[in-house]
mmCIF file of C-alpha atoms in Angstrom:
data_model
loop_
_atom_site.group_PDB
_atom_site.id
_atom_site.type_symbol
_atom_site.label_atom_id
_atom_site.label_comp_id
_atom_site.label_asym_id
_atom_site.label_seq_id
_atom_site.Cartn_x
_atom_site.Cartn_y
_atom_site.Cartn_z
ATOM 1 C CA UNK A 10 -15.051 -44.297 -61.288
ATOM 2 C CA UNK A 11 -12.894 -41.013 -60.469
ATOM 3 C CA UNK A 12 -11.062 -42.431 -57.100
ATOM 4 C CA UNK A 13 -9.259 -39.145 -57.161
ATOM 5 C CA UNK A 14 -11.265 -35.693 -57.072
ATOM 6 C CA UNK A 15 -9.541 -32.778 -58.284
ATOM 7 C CA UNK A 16 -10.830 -29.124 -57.687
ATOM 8 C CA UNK A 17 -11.090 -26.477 -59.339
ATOM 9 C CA UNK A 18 -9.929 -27.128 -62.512
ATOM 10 C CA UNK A 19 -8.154 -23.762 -63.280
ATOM 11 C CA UNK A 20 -6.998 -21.210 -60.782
ATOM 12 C CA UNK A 21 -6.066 -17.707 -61.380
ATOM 13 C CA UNK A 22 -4.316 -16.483 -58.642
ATOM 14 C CA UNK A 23 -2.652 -12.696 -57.918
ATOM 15 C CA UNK A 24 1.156 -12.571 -57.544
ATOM 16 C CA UNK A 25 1.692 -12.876 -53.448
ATOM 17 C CA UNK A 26 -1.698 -14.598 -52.759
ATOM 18 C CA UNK A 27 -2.597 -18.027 -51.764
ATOM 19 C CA UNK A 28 -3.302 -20.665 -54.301
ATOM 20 C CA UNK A 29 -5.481 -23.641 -53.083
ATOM 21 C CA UNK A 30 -6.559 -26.681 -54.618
ATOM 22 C CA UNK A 31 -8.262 -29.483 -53.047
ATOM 23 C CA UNK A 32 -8.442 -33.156 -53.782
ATOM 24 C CA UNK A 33 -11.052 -35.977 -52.008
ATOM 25 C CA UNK A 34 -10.804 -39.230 -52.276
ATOM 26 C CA UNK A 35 -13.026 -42.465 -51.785
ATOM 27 C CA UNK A 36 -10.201 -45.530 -51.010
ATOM 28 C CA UNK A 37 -9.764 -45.456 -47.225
ATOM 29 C CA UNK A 38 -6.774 -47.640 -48.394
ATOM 30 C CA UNK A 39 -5.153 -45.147 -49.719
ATOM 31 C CA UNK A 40 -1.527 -44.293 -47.617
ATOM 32 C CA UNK A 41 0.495 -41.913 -49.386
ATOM 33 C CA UNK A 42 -0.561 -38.799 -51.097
ATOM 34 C CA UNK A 43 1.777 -37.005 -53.228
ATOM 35 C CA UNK A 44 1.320 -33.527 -55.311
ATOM 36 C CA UNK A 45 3.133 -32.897 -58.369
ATOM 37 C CA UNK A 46 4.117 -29.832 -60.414
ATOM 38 C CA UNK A 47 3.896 -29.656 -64.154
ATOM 39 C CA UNK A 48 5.364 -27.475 -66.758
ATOM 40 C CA UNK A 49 4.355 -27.851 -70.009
ATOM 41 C CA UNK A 50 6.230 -30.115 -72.056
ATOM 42 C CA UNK A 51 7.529 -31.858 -68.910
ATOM 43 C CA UNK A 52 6.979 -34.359 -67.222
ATOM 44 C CA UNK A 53 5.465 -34.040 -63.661
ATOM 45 C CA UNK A 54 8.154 -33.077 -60.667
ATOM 46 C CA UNK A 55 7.457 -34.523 -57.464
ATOM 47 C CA UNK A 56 6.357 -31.546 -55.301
ATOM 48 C CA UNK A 57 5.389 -32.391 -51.860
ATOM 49 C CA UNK A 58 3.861 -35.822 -50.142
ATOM 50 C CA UNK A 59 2.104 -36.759 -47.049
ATOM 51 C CA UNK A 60 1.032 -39.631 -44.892
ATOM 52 C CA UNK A 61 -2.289 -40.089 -43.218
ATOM 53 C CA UNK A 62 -0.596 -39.962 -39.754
ATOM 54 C CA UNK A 63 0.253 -36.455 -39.880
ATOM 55 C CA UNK A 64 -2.412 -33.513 -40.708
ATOM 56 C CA UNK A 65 -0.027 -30.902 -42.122
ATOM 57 C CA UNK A 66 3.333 -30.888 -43.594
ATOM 58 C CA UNK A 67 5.612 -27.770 -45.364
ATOM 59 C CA UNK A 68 8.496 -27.164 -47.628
ATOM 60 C CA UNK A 69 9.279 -24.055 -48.314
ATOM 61 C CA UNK A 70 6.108 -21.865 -49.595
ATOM 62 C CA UNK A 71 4.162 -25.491 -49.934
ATOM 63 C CA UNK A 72 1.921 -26.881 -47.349
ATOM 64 C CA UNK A 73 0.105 -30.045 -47.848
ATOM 65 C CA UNK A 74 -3.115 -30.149 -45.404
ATOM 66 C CA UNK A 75 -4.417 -33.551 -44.775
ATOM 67 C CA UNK A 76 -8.022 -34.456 -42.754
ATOM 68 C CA UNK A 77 -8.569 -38.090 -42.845
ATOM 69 C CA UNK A 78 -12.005 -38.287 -41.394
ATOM 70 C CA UNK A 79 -13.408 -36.037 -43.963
ATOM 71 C CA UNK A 80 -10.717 -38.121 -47.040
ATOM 72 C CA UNK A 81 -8.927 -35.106 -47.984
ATOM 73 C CA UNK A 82 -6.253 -33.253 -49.055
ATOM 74 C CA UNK A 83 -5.037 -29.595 -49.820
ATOM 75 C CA UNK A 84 -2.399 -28.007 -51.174
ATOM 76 C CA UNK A 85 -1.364 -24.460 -50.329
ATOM 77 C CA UNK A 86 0.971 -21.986 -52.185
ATOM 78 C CA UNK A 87 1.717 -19.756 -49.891
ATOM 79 C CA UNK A 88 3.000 -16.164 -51.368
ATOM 80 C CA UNK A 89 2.650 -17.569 -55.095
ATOM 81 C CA UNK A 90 4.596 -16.300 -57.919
ATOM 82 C CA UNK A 91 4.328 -16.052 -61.673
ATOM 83 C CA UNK A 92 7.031 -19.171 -61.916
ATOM 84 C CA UNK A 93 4.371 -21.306 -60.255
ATOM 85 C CA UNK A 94 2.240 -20.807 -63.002
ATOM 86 C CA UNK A 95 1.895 -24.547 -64.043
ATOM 87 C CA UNK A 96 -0.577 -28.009 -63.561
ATOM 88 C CA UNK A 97 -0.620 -29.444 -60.448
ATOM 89 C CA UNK A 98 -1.904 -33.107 -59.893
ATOM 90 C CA UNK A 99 -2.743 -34.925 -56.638
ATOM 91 C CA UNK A 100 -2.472 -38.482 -56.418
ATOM 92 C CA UNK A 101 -2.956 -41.514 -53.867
ATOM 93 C CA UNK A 102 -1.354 -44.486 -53.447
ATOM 94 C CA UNK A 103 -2.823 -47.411 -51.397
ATOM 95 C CA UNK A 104 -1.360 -49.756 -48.780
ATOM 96 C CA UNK A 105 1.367 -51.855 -49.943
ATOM 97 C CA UNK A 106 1.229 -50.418 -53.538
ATOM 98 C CA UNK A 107 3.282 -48.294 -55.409
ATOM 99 C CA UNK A 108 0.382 -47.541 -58.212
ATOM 100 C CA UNK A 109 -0.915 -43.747 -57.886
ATOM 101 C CA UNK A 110 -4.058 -42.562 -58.939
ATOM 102 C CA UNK A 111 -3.915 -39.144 -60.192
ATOM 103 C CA UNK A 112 -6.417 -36.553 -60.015
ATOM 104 C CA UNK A 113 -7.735 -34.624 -63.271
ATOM 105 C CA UNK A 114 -4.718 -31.689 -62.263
ATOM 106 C CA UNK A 115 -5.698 -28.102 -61.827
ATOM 107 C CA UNK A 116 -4.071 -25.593 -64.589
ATOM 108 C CA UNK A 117 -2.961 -23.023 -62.051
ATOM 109 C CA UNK A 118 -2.009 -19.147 -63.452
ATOM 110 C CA UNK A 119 -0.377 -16.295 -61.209
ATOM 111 C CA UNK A 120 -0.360 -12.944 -62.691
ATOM 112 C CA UNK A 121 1.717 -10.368 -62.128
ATOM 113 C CA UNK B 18 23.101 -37.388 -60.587
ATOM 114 C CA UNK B 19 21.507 -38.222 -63.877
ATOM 115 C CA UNK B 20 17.498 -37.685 -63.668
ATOM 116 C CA UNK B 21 15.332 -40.055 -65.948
ATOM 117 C CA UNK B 22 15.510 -39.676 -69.830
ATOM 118 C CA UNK B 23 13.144 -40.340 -72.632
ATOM 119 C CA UNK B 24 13.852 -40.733 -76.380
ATOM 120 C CA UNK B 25 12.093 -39.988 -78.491
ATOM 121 C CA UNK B 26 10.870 -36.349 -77.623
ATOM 122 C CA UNK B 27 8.180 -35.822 -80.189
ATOM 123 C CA UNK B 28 7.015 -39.737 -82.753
ATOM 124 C CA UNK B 29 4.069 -39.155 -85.762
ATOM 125 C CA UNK B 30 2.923 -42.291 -86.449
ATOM 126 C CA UNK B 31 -0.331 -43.863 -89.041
ATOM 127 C CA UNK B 32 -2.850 -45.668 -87.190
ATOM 128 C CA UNK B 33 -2.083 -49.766 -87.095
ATOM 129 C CA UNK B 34 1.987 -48.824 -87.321
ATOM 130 C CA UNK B 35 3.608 -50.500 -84.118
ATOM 131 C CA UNK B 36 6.151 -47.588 -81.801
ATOM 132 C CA UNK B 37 9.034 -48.184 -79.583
ATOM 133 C CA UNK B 38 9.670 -45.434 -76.480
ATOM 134 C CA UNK B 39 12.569 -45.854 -74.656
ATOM 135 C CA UNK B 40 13.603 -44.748 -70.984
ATOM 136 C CA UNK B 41 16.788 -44.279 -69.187
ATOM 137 C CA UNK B 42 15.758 -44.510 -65.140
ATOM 138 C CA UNK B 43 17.322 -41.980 -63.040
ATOM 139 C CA UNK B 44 20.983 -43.169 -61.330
ATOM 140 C CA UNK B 45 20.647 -45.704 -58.531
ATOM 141 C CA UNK B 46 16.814 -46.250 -59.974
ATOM 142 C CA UNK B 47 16.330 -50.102 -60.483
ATOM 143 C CA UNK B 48 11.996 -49.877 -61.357
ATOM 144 C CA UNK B 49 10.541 -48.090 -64.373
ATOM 145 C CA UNK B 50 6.779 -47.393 -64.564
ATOM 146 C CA UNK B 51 5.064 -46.389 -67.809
ATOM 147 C CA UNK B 52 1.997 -43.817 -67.868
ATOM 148 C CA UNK B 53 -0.266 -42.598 -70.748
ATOM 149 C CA UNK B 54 -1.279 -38.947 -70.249
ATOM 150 C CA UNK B 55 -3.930 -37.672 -72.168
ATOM 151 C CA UNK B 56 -4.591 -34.190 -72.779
ATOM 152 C CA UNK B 57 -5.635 -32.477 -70.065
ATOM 153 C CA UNK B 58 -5.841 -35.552 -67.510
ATOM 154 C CA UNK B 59 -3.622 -37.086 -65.246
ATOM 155 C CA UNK B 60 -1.125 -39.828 -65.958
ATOM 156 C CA UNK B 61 -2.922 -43.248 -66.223
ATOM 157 C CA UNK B 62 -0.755 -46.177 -65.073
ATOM 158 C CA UNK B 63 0.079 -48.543 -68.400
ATOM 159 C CA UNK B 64 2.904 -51.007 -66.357
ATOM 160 C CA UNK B 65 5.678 -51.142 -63.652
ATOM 161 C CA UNK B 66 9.171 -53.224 -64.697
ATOM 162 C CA UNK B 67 11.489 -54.675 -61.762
ATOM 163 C CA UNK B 68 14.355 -56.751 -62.090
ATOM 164 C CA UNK B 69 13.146 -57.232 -65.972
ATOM 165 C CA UNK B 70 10.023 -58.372 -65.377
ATOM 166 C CA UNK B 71 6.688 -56.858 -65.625
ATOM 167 C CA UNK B 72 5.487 -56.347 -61.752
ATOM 168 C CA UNK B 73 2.018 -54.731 -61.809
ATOM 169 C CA UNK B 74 -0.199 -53.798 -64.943
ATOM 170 C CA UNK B 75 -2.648 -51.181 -65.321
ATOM 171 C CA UNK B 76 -6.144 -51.303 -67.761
ATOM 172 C CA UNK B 77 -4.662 -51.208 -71.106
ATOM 173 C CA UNK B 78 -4.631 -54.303 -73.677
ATOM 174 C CA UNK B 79 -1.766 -56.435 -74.143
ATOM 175 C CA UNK B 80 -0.936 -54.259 -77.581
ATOM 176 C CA UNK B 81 1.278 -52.491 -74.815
ATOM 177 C CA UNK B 82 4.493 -54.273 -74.210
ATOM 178 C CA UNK B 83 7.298 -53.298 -72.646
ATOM 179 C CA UNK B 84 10.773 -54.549 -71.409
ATOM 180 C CA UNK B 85 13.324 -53.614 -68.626
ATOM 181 C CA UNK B 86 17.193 -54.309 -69.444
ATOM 182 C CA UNK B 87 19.985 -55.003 -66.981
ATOM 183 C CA UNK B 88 21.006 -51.967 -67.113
ATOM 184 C CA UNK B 89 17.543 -51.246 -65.629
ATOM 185 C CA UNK B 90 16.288 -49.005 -68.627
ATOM 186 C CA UNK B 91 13.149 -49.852 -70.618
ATOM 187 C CA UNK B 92 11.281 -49.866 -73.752
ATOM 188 C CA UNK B 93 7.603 -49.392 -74.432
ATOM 189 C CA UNK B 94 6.012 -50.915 -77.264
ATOM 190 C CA UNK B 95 2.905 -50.098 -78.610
ATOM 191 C CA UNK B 96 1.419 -52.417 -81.796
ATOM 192 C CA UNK B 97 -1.520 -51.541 -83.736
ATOM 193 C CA UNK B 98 -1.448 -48.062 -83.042
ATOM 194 C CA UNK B 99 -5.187 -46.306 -82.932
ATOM 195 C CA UNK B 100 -6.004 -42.471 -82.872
ATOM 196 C CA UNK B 101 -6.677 -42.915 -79.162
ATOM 197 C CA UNK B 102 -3.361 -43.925 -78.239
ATOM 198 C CA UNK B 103 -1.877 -39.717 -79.181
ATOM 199 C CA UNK B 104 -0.959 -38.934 -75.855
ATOM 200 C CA UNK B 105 2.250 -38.075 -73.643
ATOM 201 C CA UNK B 106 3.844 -41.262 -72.645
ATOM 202 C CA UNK B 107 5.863 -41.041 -69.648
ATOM 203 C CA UNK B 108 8.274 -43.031 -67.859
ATOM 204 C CA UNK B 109 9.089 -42.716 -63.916
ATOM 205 C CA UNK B 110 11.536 -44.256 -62.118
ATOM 206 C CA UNK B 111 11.885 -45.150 -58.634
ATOM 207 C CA UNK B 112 14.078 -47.315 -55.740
ATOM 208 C CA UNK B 113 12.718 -51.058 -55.534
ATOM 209 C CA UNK B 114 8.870 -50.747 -55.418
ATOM 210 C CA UNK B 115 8.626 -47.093 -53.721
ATOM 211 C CA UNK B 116 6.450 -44.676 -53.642
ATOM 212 C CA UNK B 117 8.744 -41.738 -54.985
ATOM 213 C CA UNK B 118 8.348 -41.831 -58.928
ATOM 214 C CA UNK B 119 10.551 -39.338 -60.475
ATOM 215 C CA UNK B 120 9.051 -38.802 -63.900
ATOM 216 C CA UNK B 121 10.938 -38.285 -67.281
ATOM 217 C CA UNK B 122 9.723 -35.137 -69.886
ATOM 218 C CA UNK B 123 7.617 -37.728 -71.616
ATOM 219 C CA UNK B 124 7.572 -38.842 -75.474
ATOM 220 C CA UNK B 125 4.807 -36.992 -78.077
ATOM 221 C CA UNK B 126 3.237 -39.671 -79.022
ATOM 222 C CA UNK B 127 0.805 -38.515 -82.462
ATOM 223 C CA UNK B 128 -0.998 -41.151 -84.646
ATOM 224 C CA UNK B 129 -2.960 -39.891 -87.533
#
């Protein structure tokens, strides 16, 4: 059972637009939901996180949108450049945990 | 500040050989978590080490061992290798049982 749903799975994306990729998730228990940046050949780089008590947070060009009734989660590249060419992976951790689920990761591309 | 380190980078090994990965946890890190990342899927939690002992365990068989020294860096061991187990193997480290992993490049792991 996927707890974490990841979407889309690749993302092409113009140099200056707005990459978005969307995760849902089932465990109401869940509490903290992190995004992560990959490279390849690295491992993943803790991005941006949120908890369910706020509905948007930002850093930078990176805005995590959050809507608990519906259980999910967004993240937005704002102004996206070539250099964030890379995977990105969601994840959710429940209450009193510190185990993540991860979501399948979206291979994200910016041209030029 | 030194970020978490993984040796070695790239390991070939024959089915039913036994491996040994090793992690340094970032500086002022006292936990080290272990995750299996297939290709083209998200980490999958393998185990979490604090204060040397094993504190949480994920769905993989007891082939996967591990250990945590005082020095709070760790070792995975995996026995009776199978074809299944080629995969990244990464190690994150974090502050007591918190939420912010920082992850480690991740070891090659090939078995042919």
């Amino acid at each position: 059972q996927q707890q974490v749903k990841q979407s889309p799975q690749s993302l092409i994306v113009q140099k200056g637009g707005i990459s978005i990729i969307n995760c849902a998730y089932e465990n109401t228990a869940f509490d903290y939901f992190p995004w992560y940046q990959q490279f390849p050949g690295k491992g993943p780089a803790l991005l941006i996180a949120i908890r369910p008590d706020v509905s948007e947070k930002k850093e930078g060009r990176f805005t995590i949108s959050f809507n608990k009734s519906a259980k999910q989660f967004s993240l937005h590249i704002m102004d996206s450049q070539p250099g964030d060419s890379a995977t990105y992976f969601c994840a959710a951790t429940p209450r009193g945990s510190y185990i993540p689920t991860f979501g399948r990761g979206t291979s994200l591309i910016v041209h030029p | 500040e030194t970020g978490v380190t993984q040796s070695p980078t790239h390991l070939i090994k024959t089915r039913g050989q036994q491996v040994t990965l090793r992690c340094s946890s970032q500086s002022g890190h006292n936990t080290v978590s272990w995750y299996q990342q297939a290709l083209g899927q998200g980490p999958q939690f393998i185990f979490q080490y604090y204060r040397e002992e094993e504190n949480g365990r994920g769905n993989f068989p007891p082939r996967f061992s591990g250990l945590q020294f005082p020095n709070y860096s760790s070792e995975l061991n995996v026995n009776a290798l199978e074809l299944d187990d080629s995969a990244l193997y990464l190690c994150a480290s974090s502050w007591g049982q918190g939420v912010e992993q920082y992850f480690g490049p991740g070891t090659r792991l090939t078995v042919t």
